[in-house]
PDB file of C-alpha atoms and ligand atoms in Angstrom:
ATOM      1  CA  MET V   5      43.933  45.246-152.986  1.00  0.00           C
ATOM      2  CA  GLU V   6      45.438  48.289-154.968  1.00  0.00           C
ATOM      3  CA  LEU V   7      41.679  49.615-155.715  1.00  0.00           C
ATOM      4  CA  ILE V   8      40.788  49.518-152.063  1.00  0.00           C
ATOM      5  CA  GLY V   9      43.811  51.559-150.935  1.00  0.00           C
ATOM      6  CA  ARG V  10      43.458  54.065-153.523  1.00  0.00           C
ATOM      7  CA  MET V  11      40.062  54.669-152.924  1.00  0.00           C
ATOM      8  CA  LEU V  12      40.614  55.199-149.805  1.00  0.00           C
ATOM      9  CA  ASP V  13      43.102  57.092-149.645  1.00  0.00           C
ATOM     10  CA  GLY V  14      41.184  59.626-152.469  1.00  0.00           C
ATOM     11  CA  SER V  15      42.875  58.891-155.246  1.00  0.00           C
ATOM     12  CA  LEU V  16      40.710  56.584-157.329  1.00  0.00           C
ATOM     13  CA  PRO V  17      37.298  58.192-156.338  1.00  0.00           C
ATOM     14  CA  TYR V  18      33.777  55.817-155.798  1.00  0.00           C
ATOM     15  CA  ASP V  19      31.927  56.605-158.646  1.00  0.00           C
ATOM     16  CA  VAL V  20      34.914  55.299-160.615  1.00  0.00           C
ATOM     17  CA  GLN V  21      35.376  52.007-158.940  1.00  0.00           C
ATOM     18  CA  ALA V  22      31.614  51.008-159.264  1.00  0.00           C
ATOM     19  CA  VAL V  23      33.064  50.251-163.207  1.00  0.00           C
ATOM     20  CA  LEU V  24      37.025  49.828-163.274  1.00  0.00           C
ATOM     21  CA  ARG V  25      38.594  46.442-161.747  1.00  0.00           C
ATOM     22  CA  PRO V  26      41.959  46.376-160.879  1.00  0.00           C
ATOM     23  CA  SER V  27      43.481  44.960-164.784  1.00  0.00           C
ATOM     24  CA  ALA V  28      42.904  40.832-164.337  1.00  0.00           C
ATOM     25  CA  GLY V  29      46.100  38.842-164.153  1.00  0.00           C
ATOM     26  CA  PRO V  30      48.851  38.909-162.634  1.00  0.00           C
ATOM     27  CA  ALA V  31      50.126  42.515-160.401  1.00  0.00           C
ATOM     28  CA  VAL V  32      50.526  45.073-163.593  1.00  0.00           C
ATOM     29  CA  GLY V  33      54.571  45.818-162.456  1.00  0.00           C
ATOM     30  CA  GLN V  34      56.322  48.897-163.274  1.00  0.00           C
ATOM     31  CA  GLY V  35      58.317  47.423-166.309  1.00  0.00           C
ATOM     32  CA  GLU V  36      55.032  46.293-167.432  1.00  0.00           C
ATOM     33  CA  LYS V  37      54.115  49.493-167.477  1.00  0.00           C
ATOM     34  CA  ILE V  38      56.912  50.904-168.547  1.00  0.00           C
ATOM     35  CA  GLU V  39      56.838  48.818-171.364  1.00  0.00           C
ATOM     36  CA  ARG V  40      53.326  49.453-172.251  1.00  0.00           C
ATOM     37  CA  LEU V  41      53.753  53.296-172.143  1.00  0.00           C
ATOM     38  CA  LEU V  42      56.790  52.586-174.718  1.00  0.00           C
ATOM     39  CA  GLU V  43      53.796  51.896-177.083  1.00  0.00           C
ATOM     40  CA  VAL V  44      51.706  55.020-176.375  1.00  0.00           C
ATOM     41  CA  PRO V  45      52.361  57.730-179.671  1.00  0.00           C
ATOM     42  CA  ILE V  46      51.711  60.282-176.444  1.00  0.00           C
ATOM     43  CA  PHE V  47      54.452  59.390-174.434  1.00  0.00           C
ATOM     44  CA  GLU V  48      56.871  58.991-177.459  1.00  0.00           C
ATOM     45  CA  GLY V  49      59.795  61.079-176.728  1.00  0.00           C
ATOM     46  CA  CYS V  50      60.255  61.132-173.130  1.00  0.00           C
ATOM     47  CA  SER V  51      63.136  59.697-170.993  1.00  0.00           C
ATOM     48  CA  ARG V  52      63.034  56.130-169.200  1.00  0.00           C
ATOM     49  CA  ARG V  53      63.256  58.472-165.981  1.00  0.00           C
ATOM     50  CA  GLN V  54      59.461  60.389-166.861  1.00  0.00           C
ATOM     51  CA  LEU V  55      58.022  57.128-167.487  1.00  0.00           C
ATOM     52  CA  ARG V  56      58.526  55.795-164.240  1.00  0.00           C
ATOM     53  CA  ALA V  57      57.299  58.855-163.304  1.00  0.00           C
ATOM     54  CA  VAL V  58      54.196  58.429-164.884  1.00  0.00           C
ATOM     55  CA  ALA V  59      54.660  54.224-164.920  1.00  0.00           C
ATOM     56  CA  ARG V  60      55.172  55.006-160.281  1.00  0.00           C
ATOM     57  CA  ILE V  61      52.007  56.789-160.389  1.00  0.00           C
ATOM     58  CA  ALA V  62      49.199  55.776-163.151  1.00  0.00           C
ATOM     59  CA  GLY V  63      47.192  52.168-162.268  1.00  0.00           C
ATOM     60  CA  VAL V  64      45.828  50.156-164.833  1.00  0.00           C
ATOM     61  CA  PHE V  65      42.561  49.072-164.525  1.00  0.00           C
ATOM     62  CA  SER V  66      39.945  46.732-166.411  1.00  0.00           C
ATOM     63  CA  ALA V  67      36.265  47.820-167.604  1.00  0.00           C
ATOM     64  CA  PRO V  68      33.842  45.863-169.303  1.00  0.00           C
ATOM     65  CA  ALA V  69      32.360  46.302-172.338  1.00  0.00           C
ATOM     66  CA  GLY V  70      29.175  49.129-171.510  1.00  0.00           C
ATOM     67  CA  ALA V  71      31.481  50.725-168.562  1.00  0.00           C
ATOM     68  CA  VAL V  72      30.014  54.663-168.230  1.00  0.00           C
ATOM     69  CA  LEU V  73      33.635  56.268-167.695  1.00  0.00           C
ATOM     70  CA  THR V  74      32.718  59.791-168.129  1.00  0.00           C
ATOM     71  CA  ARG V  75      29.500  60.736-168.133  1.00  0.00           C
ATOM     72  CA  THR V  76      28.122  64.518-169.358  1.00  0.00           C
ATOM     73  CA  GLY V  77      27.765  67.595-166.935  1.00  0.00           C
ATOM     74  CA  ASP V  78      29.427  65.045-164.169  1.00  0.00           C
ATOM     75  CA  ILE V  79      32.610  66.258-162.498  1.00  0.00           C
ATOM     76  CA  GLY V  80      35.551  65.347-163.950  1.00  0.00           C
ATOM     77  CA  ARG V  81      38.652  63.328-161.479  1.00  0.00           C
ATOM     78  CA  GLU V  82      40.901  60.904-163.597  1.00  0.00           C
ATOM     79  CA  PHE V  83      42.761  60.934-166.839  1.00  0.00           C
ATOM     80  CA  PHE V  84      42.070  57.413-168.873  1.00  0.00           C
ATOM     81  CA  LEU V  85      44.411  56.336-171.736  1.00  0.00           C
ATOM     82  CA  ILE V  86      43.645  52.863-173.236  1.00  0.00           C
ATOM     83  CA  LEU V  87      46.130  50.432-173.713  1.00  0.00           C
ATOM     84  CA  ASP V  88      43.640  48.193-175.043  1.00  0.00           C
ATOM     85  CA  GLY V  89      40.346  47.732-176.512  1.00  0.00           C
ATOM     86  CA  THR V  90      38.060  50.319-177.899  1.00  0.00           C
ATOM     87  CA  ALA V  91      36.011  53.064-176.157  1.00  0.00           C
ATOM     88  CA  ARG V  92      32.864  55.675-177.665  1.00  0.00           C
ATOM     89  CA  ALA V  93      33.147  58.964-177.021  1.00  0.00           C
ATOM     90  CA  GLU V  94      29.457  60.777-177.406  1.00  0.00           C
ATOM     91  CA  VAL V  95      29.706  64.374-178.247  1.00  0.00           C
ATOM     92  CA  SER V  96      26.580  65.218-178.877  1.00  0.00           C
ATOM     93  CA  PRO V  97      23.863  63.193-180.229  1.00  0.00           C
ATOM     94  CA  ARG V  98      25.086  63.577-183.944  1.00  0.00           C
ATOM     95  CA  LYS V  99      28.773  62.751-182.818  1.00  0.00           C
ATOM     96  CA  ARG V 100      30.979  60.156-182.202  1.00  0.00           C
ATOM     97  CA  VAL V 101      34.410  59.143-182.012  1.00  0.00           C
ATOM     98  CA  ARG V 102      35.558  56.164-181.588  1.00  0.00           C
ATOM     99  CA  LEU V 103      38.512  55.891-179.297  1.00  0.00           C
ATOM    100  CA  GLY V 104      41.157  52.911-179.317  1.00  0.00           C
ATOM    101  CA  PRO V 105      44.468  51.579-178.014  1.00  0.00           C
ATOM    102  CA  GLY V 106      46.810  54.787-178.021  1.00  0.00           C
ATOM    103  CA  ASP V 107      44.141  57.663-177.476  1.00  0.00           C
ATOM    104  CA  PHE V 108      43.374  59.429-174.419  1.00  0.00           C
ATOM    105  CA  PHE V 109      39.975  60.741-172.272  1.00  0.00           C
ATOM    106  CA  GLY V 110      39.297  62.932-169.496  1.00  0.00           C
ATOM    107  CA  GLU V 111      41.936  65.424-170.162  1.00  0.00           C
ATOM    108  CA  MET V 112      39.812  68.562-170.280  1.00  0.00           C
ATOM    109  CA  SER V 113      37.598  68.446-167.299  1.00  0.00           C
ATOM    110  CA  LEU V 114      41.319  68.639-165.821  1.00  0.00           C
ATOM    111  CA  LEU V 115      42.512  71.352-167.237  1.00  0.00           C
ATOM    112  CA  ASP V 116      39.736  73.729-167.319  1.00  0.00           C
ATOM    113  CA  GLY V 117      37.428  72.341-164.330  1.00  0.00           C
ATOM    114  CA  GLN V 118      34.472  72.321-165.622  1.00  0.00           C
ATOM    115  CA  PRO V 119      32.008  69.088-165.710  1.00  0.00           C
ATOM    116  CA  ARG V 120      32.703  66.539-168.612  1.00  0.00           C
ATOM    117  CA  SER V 121      32.191  67.688-172.216  1.00  0.00           C
ATOM    118  CA  ALA V 122      30.632  63.797-173.357  1.00  0.00           C
ATOM    119  CA  THR V 123      30.137  60.458-172.587  1.00  0.00           C
ATOM    120  CA  VAL V 124      32.615  57.807-172.967  1.00  0.00           C
ATOM    121  CA  VAL V 125      31.800  54.102-173.076  1.00  0.00           C
ATOM    122  CA  ALA V 126      33.315  50.583-173.141  1.00  0.00           C
ATOM    123  CA  GLU V 127      33.145  49.303-176.612  1.00  0.00           C
ATOM    124  CA  THR V 128      34.965  46.245-175.512  1.00  0.00           C
ATOM    125  CA  PRO V 129      36.345  45.114-172.325  1.00  0.00           C
ATOM    126  CA  LEU V 130      39.183  47.571-171.589  1.00  0.00           C
ATOM    127  CA  ARG V 131      42.485  47.895-170.452  1.00  0.00           C
ATOM    128  CA  LEU V 132      43.057  51.321-169.075  1.00  0.00           C
ATOM    129  CA  LEU V 133      45.809  53.899-167.675  1.00  0.00           C
ATOM    130  CA  VAL V 134      43.551  56.060-165.237  1.00  0.00           C
ATOM    131  CA  ILE V 135      45.889  59.334-163.193  1.00  0.00           C
ATOM    132  CA  ASN V 136      44.290  60.788-161.015  1.00  0.00           C
ATOM    133  CA  SER V 137      43.794  65.155-161.244  1.00  0.00           C
ATOM    134  CA  ARG V 138      46.949  65.430-158.521  1.00  0.00           C
ATOM    135  CA  ASN V 139      48.387  63.358-160.549  1.00  0.00           C
ATOM    136  CA  PHE V 140      47.672  64.324-164.035  1.00  0.00           C
ATOM    137  CA  HIS V 141      48.691  68.184-163.131  1.00  0.00           C
ATOM    138  CA  TYR V 142      52.316  66.642-161.837  1.00  0.00           C
ATOM    139  CA  VAL V 143      52.872  64.556-164.900  1.00  0.00           C
ATOM    140  CA  LEU V 144      52.022  67.655-167.167  1.00  0.00           C
ATOM    141  CA  ALA V 145      54.792  69.617-165.492  1.00  0.00           C
ATOM    142  CA  GLU V 146      57.192  66.341-164.981  1.00  0.00           C
ATOM    143  CA  VAL V 147      56.515  65.272-168.845  1.00  0.00           C
ATOM    144  CA  PRO V 148      55.840  68.515-171.291  1.00  0.00           C
ATOM    145  CA  GLU V 149      55.822  65.861-174.033  1.00  0.00           C
ATOM    146  CA  LEU V 150      53.008  64.734-172.603  1.00  0.00           C
ATOM    147  CA  THR V 151      51.360  68.416-172.732  1.00  0.00           C
ATOM    148  CA  ARG V 152      52.823  69.122-176.272  1.00  0.00           C
ATOM    149  CA  ALA V 153      50.900  65.883-177.097  1.00  0.00           C
ATOM    150  CA  LEU V 154      47.355  66.352-175.026  1.00  0.00           C
ATOM    151  CA  LEU V 155      47.882  70.336-176.877  1.00  0.00           C
ATOM    152  CA  ALA V 156      47.881  68.552-180.411  1.00  0.00           C
ATOM    153  CA  THR V 157      45.121  66.428-179.819  1.00  0.00           C
ATOM    154  CA  LEU V 158      42.705  69.357-178.211  1.00  0.00           C
ATOM    155  CA  SER V 159      43.955  71.720-181.510  1.00  0.00           C
ATOM    156  CA  ARG V 160      42.755  68.791-183.856  1.00  0.00           C
ATOM    157  CA  ARG V 161      39.495  67.922-181.966  1.00  0.00           C
ATOM    158  CA  VAL V 162      38.876  71.924-182.089  1.00  0.00           C
ATOM    159  CA  ARG V 163      39.611  72.089-186.025  1.00  0.00           C
ATOM    160  CA  GLN V 164      37.131  69.274-186.598  1.00  0.00           C
ATOM    161  CA  ALA V 165      34.589  70.906-184.245  1.00  0.00           C
ATOM    162  CA  GLU V 166      34.880  74.069-186.094  1.00  0.00           C
ATOM    163  CA  LYS V 167      34.873  71.892-189.372  1.00  0.00           C
ATOM    164  CA  SER V 168      31.481  70.852-188.643  1.00  0.00           C
ATOM    165  CA  LEU V 169      30.271  73.971-187.668  1.00  0.00           C
ATOM    166  CA  ASN V 170      30.688  75.311-191.042  1.00  0.00           C
ATOM    167  CA  ALA V 171      29.596  72.273-193.046  1.00  0.00           C
TER     168      ALA V 171
HETATM  169  P1  CMP U   9      35.859  65.552-171.019  1.00  0.00           P
HETATM  170  O1  CMP U   9      35.024  66.357-171.131  1.00  0.00           O
HETATM  171  O2  CMP U   9      37.292  65.932-168.879  1.00  0.00           O
HETATM  172  O3  CMP U   9      35.700  64.249-170.104  1.00  0.00           O
HETATM  173  C1  CMP U   9      35.298  63.685-171.711  1.00  0.00           C
HETATM  174  C2  CMP U   9      36.375  63.077-172.889  1.00  0.00           C
HETATM  175  O4  CMP U   9      35.670  62.633-174.015  1.00  0.00           O
HETATM  176  C3  CMP U   9      37.032  64.824-172.536  1.00  0.00           C
HETATM  177  O5  CMP U   9      37.370  65.016-171.416  1.00  0.00           O
HETATM  178  C4  CMP U   9      37.894  64.606-174.087  1.00  0.00           C
HETATM  179  O6  CMP U   9      38.932  63.678-173.626  1.00  0.00           O
HETATM  180  C5  CMP U   9      36.449  63.682-174.487  1.00  0.00           C
HETATM  181  N1  CMP U   9      35.985  64.504-176.105  1.00  0.00           N
HETATM  182  C6  CMP U   9      35.554  64.972-175.796  1.00  0.00           C
HETATM  183  N2  CMP U   9      35.328  65.974-176.860  1.00  0.00           N
HETATM  184  C7  CMP U   9      36.115  64.365-177.714  1.00  0.00           C
HETATM  185  C8  CMP U   9      35.916  64.970-179.744  1.00  0.00           C
HETATM  186  N3  CMP U   9      35.507  65.886-179.946  1.00  0.00           N
HETATM  187  N4  CMP U   9      36.598  63.881-179.843  1.00  0.00           N
HETATM  188  C9  CMP U   9      37.861  63.105-179.863  1.00  0.00           C
HETATM  189  N5  CMP U   9      37.206  62.790-177.740  1.00  0.00           N
HETATM  190  C10 CMP U   9      36.183  63.977-177.362  1.00  0.00           C
END
């Protein structure tokens, strides 16, 4: 029901609906979401109040192995954080990056409004925290620690990309 409600209110677009399912098992409550967020390094340093704000607006979803979460060139509308499982970012024909619990993806399109830079595919069944574009910008404003962690990750990716260009 949560998924349908969120599709109808526009907070989740229909293409994501094709692969995301409300997380299996009992509905994930605020308390459990906060517990899960506490395990994720990018939320280190966040106050309980900030974590409550994130937990309120983020949904927990499952996706089966093989599901395509982002596709190169598509418009991006969600930010994803992996709670369980692994995914593969296909950045170029020669560059694939494995993403695991605590890693996030989908931030680039939301930050610059450009199409998705990579295709991200679930390698195993995934449990994901999903934040839509509008709420993502709200979280960035409310949780500077998250913004810092995103910038650190982006800087690391730029360094890696430059290193492989120069190699
Ligand atoms: P976005 O462009 O919105 O959608 C695809 C995502 O793949 C992108 O955001 C990043 O989150 C992720 N991604 C792109 N390039 C890399 C990379 N070199 N390493 C890890 N993840 C990446």
